[in-house]
Every structure is written in structure tokens, then in C-alpha cells.
Amino acid sequence: MELYNRKVKIISSAILLCISILGFSQTPVAQNFHDTKGNAEVTPAGQLQYTLPIDLPPGVKNIAPEVSLIYTSGGQNGLAGYGWNISQRIPKTTINTGM
């Protein structure tokens, strides 16, 4: 009886595994693949820098800020995660930031 239960468990597990693999298969051909529009560069210091623009809706008079996520391979913990930061629209100055 124990051998029978073990065989049933193994066969049931194999069937569930096959069904779950089919559920996570590749994207159907009919769907389009959307590529990220990032840009990879090597800095003068030899680090990889990947810039990923973020599309934002336009605001007043159709003006939209240009915001990007920037990953630097040798970067420290940033606002968006380890090595990731958010680009600034302008450099920090005492006039703009008060610092």
C-alpha cells in the first residue's frame, strides 16, 4: 500500500510539474515584444553606465520633464536601488536648491 501511495505522489507531481511548465512557456508569437529603450556606455573610469528613460505625460503647454533611471556598475546605494539613481533635470546649484 505504501509503494502504491508513493507511486501516485510521484506521478501526480510529474503531471503538475508538466502543467506548470506549460503555463510559464514563451510568449505567443502573436504578441509583440517591447524592447527597453536604454543606452549602455562605458565611463572614463571603466564603469558600465546604463540609462533608461522614463516616459512621462506632457504637462502644461505640452512640456514634459526628461527623467531617467541611471545604473552605474560601481555605484553605491542610490534612490532607486543599489547602483541605481534618478537623473536630475538640472545640476544642483544654490539658486535652484538652496544648498
PDB file of C-alpha atoms in Angstrom:
ATOM      1  CA  MET A   1       0.000   0.000   0.000  1.00  0.00           C
ATOM      2  CA  GLU A   2       2.838   2.397   0.848  1.00  0.00           C
ATOM      3  CA  LEU A   3       4.515   1.703  -2.503  1.00  0.00           C
ATOM      4  CA  TYR A   4       1.233   2.474  -4.289  1.00  0.00           C
ATOM      5  CA  ASN A   5       0.859   5.811  -2.438  1.00  0.00           C
ATOM      6  CA  ARG A   6       4.436   6.741  -3.285  1.00  0.00           C
ATOM      7  CA  LYS A   7       3.895   5.993  -6.998  1.00  0.00           C
ATOM      8  CA  VAL A   8       0.688   8.066  -7.019  1.00  0.00           C
ATOM      9  CA  LYS A   9       2.518  11.001  -5.402  1.00  0.00           C
ATOM     10  CA  ILE A  10       5.387  10.808  -7.904  1.00  0.00           C
ATOM     11  CA  ILE A  11       3.066  10.585 -10.921  1.00  0.00           C
ATOM     12  CA  SER A  12       0.866  13.413  -9.592  1.00  0.00           C
ATOM     13  CA  SER A  13       3.915  15.597  -9.001  1.00  0.00           C
ATOM     14  CA  ALA A  14       5.214  14.906 -12.516  1.00  0.00           C
ATOM     15  CA  ILE A  15       1.847  15.823 -14.062  1.00  0.00           C
ATOM     16  CA  LEU A  16       1.625  19.055 -12.050  1.00  0.00           C
ATOM     17  CA  LEU A  17       5.196  19.945 -12.999  1.00  0.00           C
ATOM     18  CA  CYS A  18       4.458  19.475 -16.711  1.00  0.00           C
ATOM     19  CA  ILE A  19       1.293  21.586 -16.465  1.00  0.00           C
ATOM     20  CA  SER A  20       3.097  24.383 -14.616  1.00  0.00           C
ATOM     21  CA  ILE A  21       5.927  24.414 -17.181  1.00  0.00           C
ATOM     22  CA  LEU A  22       3.367  24.835 -19.973  1.00  0.00           C
ATOM     23  CA  GLY A  23       1.823  27.743 -18.066  1.00  0.00           C
ATOM     24  CA  PHE A  24       5.163  29.590 -17.985  1.00  0.00           C
ATOM     25  CA  SER A  25       6.155  28.900 -21.577  1.00  0.00           C
ATOM     26  CA  GLN A  26       7.333  31.522 -24.067  1.00  0.00           C
ATOM     27  CA  THR A  27       5.222  34.469 -25.174  1.00  0.00           C
ATOM     28  CA  PRO A  28       2.886  33.570 -28.044  1.00  0.00           C
ATOM     29  CA  VAL A  29       4.066  34.689 -31.482  1.00  0.00           C
ATOM     30  CA  ALA A  30       1.006  36.934 -31.970  1.00  0.00           C
ATOM     31  CA  GLN A  31       2.094  39.269 -29.146  1.00  0.00           C
ATOM     32  CA  ASN A  32       4.649  41.974 -29.860  1.00  0.00           C
ATOM     33  CA  PHE A  33       7.847  42.214 -27.853  1.00  0.00           C
ATOM     34  CA  HIS A  34       8.606  45.680 -26.485  1.00  0.00           C
ATOM     35  CA  ASP A  35      12.290  46.450 -26.147  1.00  0.00           C
ATOM     36  CA  THR A  36      13.559  48.773 -23.465  1.00  0.00           C
ATOM     37  CA  LYS A  37      14.904  51.960 -24.940  1.00  0.00           C
ATOM     38  CA  GLY A  38      18.016  52.151 -22.787  1.00  0.00           C
ATOM     39  CA  ASN A  39      21.535  53.240 -23.613  1.00  0.00           C
ATOM     40  CA  ALA A  40      24.664  51.458 -22.340  1.00  0.00           C
ATOM     41  CA  GLU A  41      28.006  53.275 -22.153  1.00  0.00           C
ATOM     42  CA  VAL A  42      31.383  52.813 -20.504  1.00  0.00           C
ATOM     43  CA  THR A  43      32.505  55.761 -18.373  1.00  0.00           C
ATOM     44  CA  PRO A  44      36.088  57.098 -18.431  1.00  0.00           C
ATOM     45  CA  ALA A  45      36.574  55.304 -15.079  1.00  0.00           C
ATOM     46  CA  GLY A  46      35.746  51.970 -16.764  1.00  0.00           C
ATOM     47  CA  GLN A  47      32.305  51.505 -15.208  1.00  0.00           C
ATOM     48  CA  LEU A  48      29.194  50.480 -17.100  1.00  0.00           C
ATOM     49  CA  GLN A  49      26.503  53.150 -17.118  1.00  0.00           C
ATOM     50  CA  TYR A  50      23.023  52.208 -18.336  1.00  0.00           C
ATOM     51  CA  THR A  51      20.455  54.959 -18.854  1.00  0.00           C
ATOM     52  CA  LEU A  52      16.778  54.019 -19.084  1.00  0.00           C
ATOM     53  CA  PRO A  53      14.439  56.901 -19.981  1.00  0.00           C
ATOM     54  CA  ILE A  54      11.046  57.106 -18.264  1.00  0.00           C
ATOM     55  CA  ASP A  55       8.172  58.311 -20.437  1.00  0.00           C
ATOM     56  CA  LEU A  56       6.064  60.896 -18.639  1.00  0.00           C
ATOM     57  CA  PRO A  57       2.870  62.522 -19.888  1.00  0.00           C
ATOM     58  CA  PRO A  58       3.192  66.134 -21.014  1.00  0.00           C
ATOM     59  CA  GLY A  59       2.142  68.848 -18.623  1.00  0.00           C
ATOM     60  CA  VAL A  60       1.255  72.486 -19.177  1.00  0.00           C
ATOM     61  CA  LYS A  61       1.859  73.614 -22.776  1.00  0.00           C
ATOM     62  CA  ASN A  62       2.953  70.053 -23.700  1.00  0.00           C
ATOM     63  CA  ILE A  63       6.172  70.317 -21.690  1.00  0.00           C
ATOM     64  CA  ALA A  64       7.332  67.023 -20.188  1.00  0.00           C
ATOM     65  CA  PRO A  65      10.377  66.591 -17.955  1.00  0.00           C
ATOM     66  CA  GLU A  66      13.105  64.231 -19.118  1.00  0.00           C
ATOM     67  CA  VAL A  67      13.587  61.732 -16.297  1.00  0.00           C
ATOM     68  CA  SER A  68      15.747  58.612 -16.487  1.00  0.00           C
ATOM     69  CA  LEU A  69      16.885  55.762 -14.297  1.00  0.00           C
ATOM     70  CA  ILE A  70      20.670  55.533 -14.359  1.00  0.00           C
ATOM     71  CA  TYR A  71      22.595  52.412 -13.317  1.00  0.00           C
ATOM     72  CA  THR A  72      26.330  52.605 -12.650  1.00  0.00           C
ATOM     73  CA  SER A  73      28.166  49.316 -12.077  1.00  0.00           C
ATOM     74  CA  GLY A  74      30.462  50.777  -9.428  1.00  0.00           C
ATOM     75  CA  GLY A  75      27.776  52.963  -7.877  1.00  0.00           C
ATOM     76  CA  GLN A  76      26.669  52.997  -4.278  1.00  0.00           C
ATOM     77  CA  ASN A  77      23.154  52.592  -2.918  1.00  0.00           C
ATOM     78  CA  GLY A  78      21.025  55.213  -4.696  1.00  0.00           C
ATOM     79  CA  LEU A  79      17.450  56.472  -4.649  1.00  0.00           C
ATOM     80  CA  ALA A  80      16.226  53.682  -6.929  1.00  0.00           C
ATOM     81  CA  GLY A  81      18.277  50.789  -5.506  1.00  0.00           C
ATOM     82  CA  TYR A  82      21.869  49.598  -5.340  1.00  0.00           C
ATOM     83  CA  GLY A  83      23.725  51.290  -8.194  1.00  0.00           C
ATOM     84  CA  TRP A  84      20.543  52.960  -9.479  1.00  0.00           C
ATOM     85  CA  ASN A  85      19.753  56.676  -9.344  1.00  0.00           C
ATOM     86  CA  ILE A  86      17.200  59.017 -10.859  1.00  0.00           C
ATOM     87  CA  SER A  87      18.521  61.622 -13.271  1.00  0.00           C
ATOM     88  CA  GLN A  88      18.136  65.279 -12.440  1.00  0.00           C
ATOM     89  CA  ARG A  89      16.684  67.770 -14.845  1.00  0.00           C
ATOM     90  CA  ILE A  90      19.366  70.316 -13.946  1.00  0.00           C
ATOM     91  CA  PRO A  91      22.529  70.270 -11.816  1.00  0.00           C
ATOM     92  CA  LYS A  92      22.235  71.239  -8.155  1.00  0.00           C
ATOM     93  CA  THR A  93      23.045  74.878  -7.519  1.00  0.00           C
ATOM     94  CA  THR A  94      22.425  77.264  -4.645  1.00  0.00           C
ATOM     95  CA  ILE A  95      19.932  79.159  -6.789  1.00  0.00           C
ATOM     96  CA  ASN A  96      17.814  76.081  -7.653  1.00  0.00           C
ATOM     97  CA  THR A  97      18.042  74.011  -4.466  1.00  0.00           C
ATOM     98  CA  GLY A  98      19.191  76.459  -1.809  1.00  0.00           C
ATOM     99  CA  MET A  99      22.173  74.204  -0.994  1.00  0.00           C
TER     100      MET A  99
END
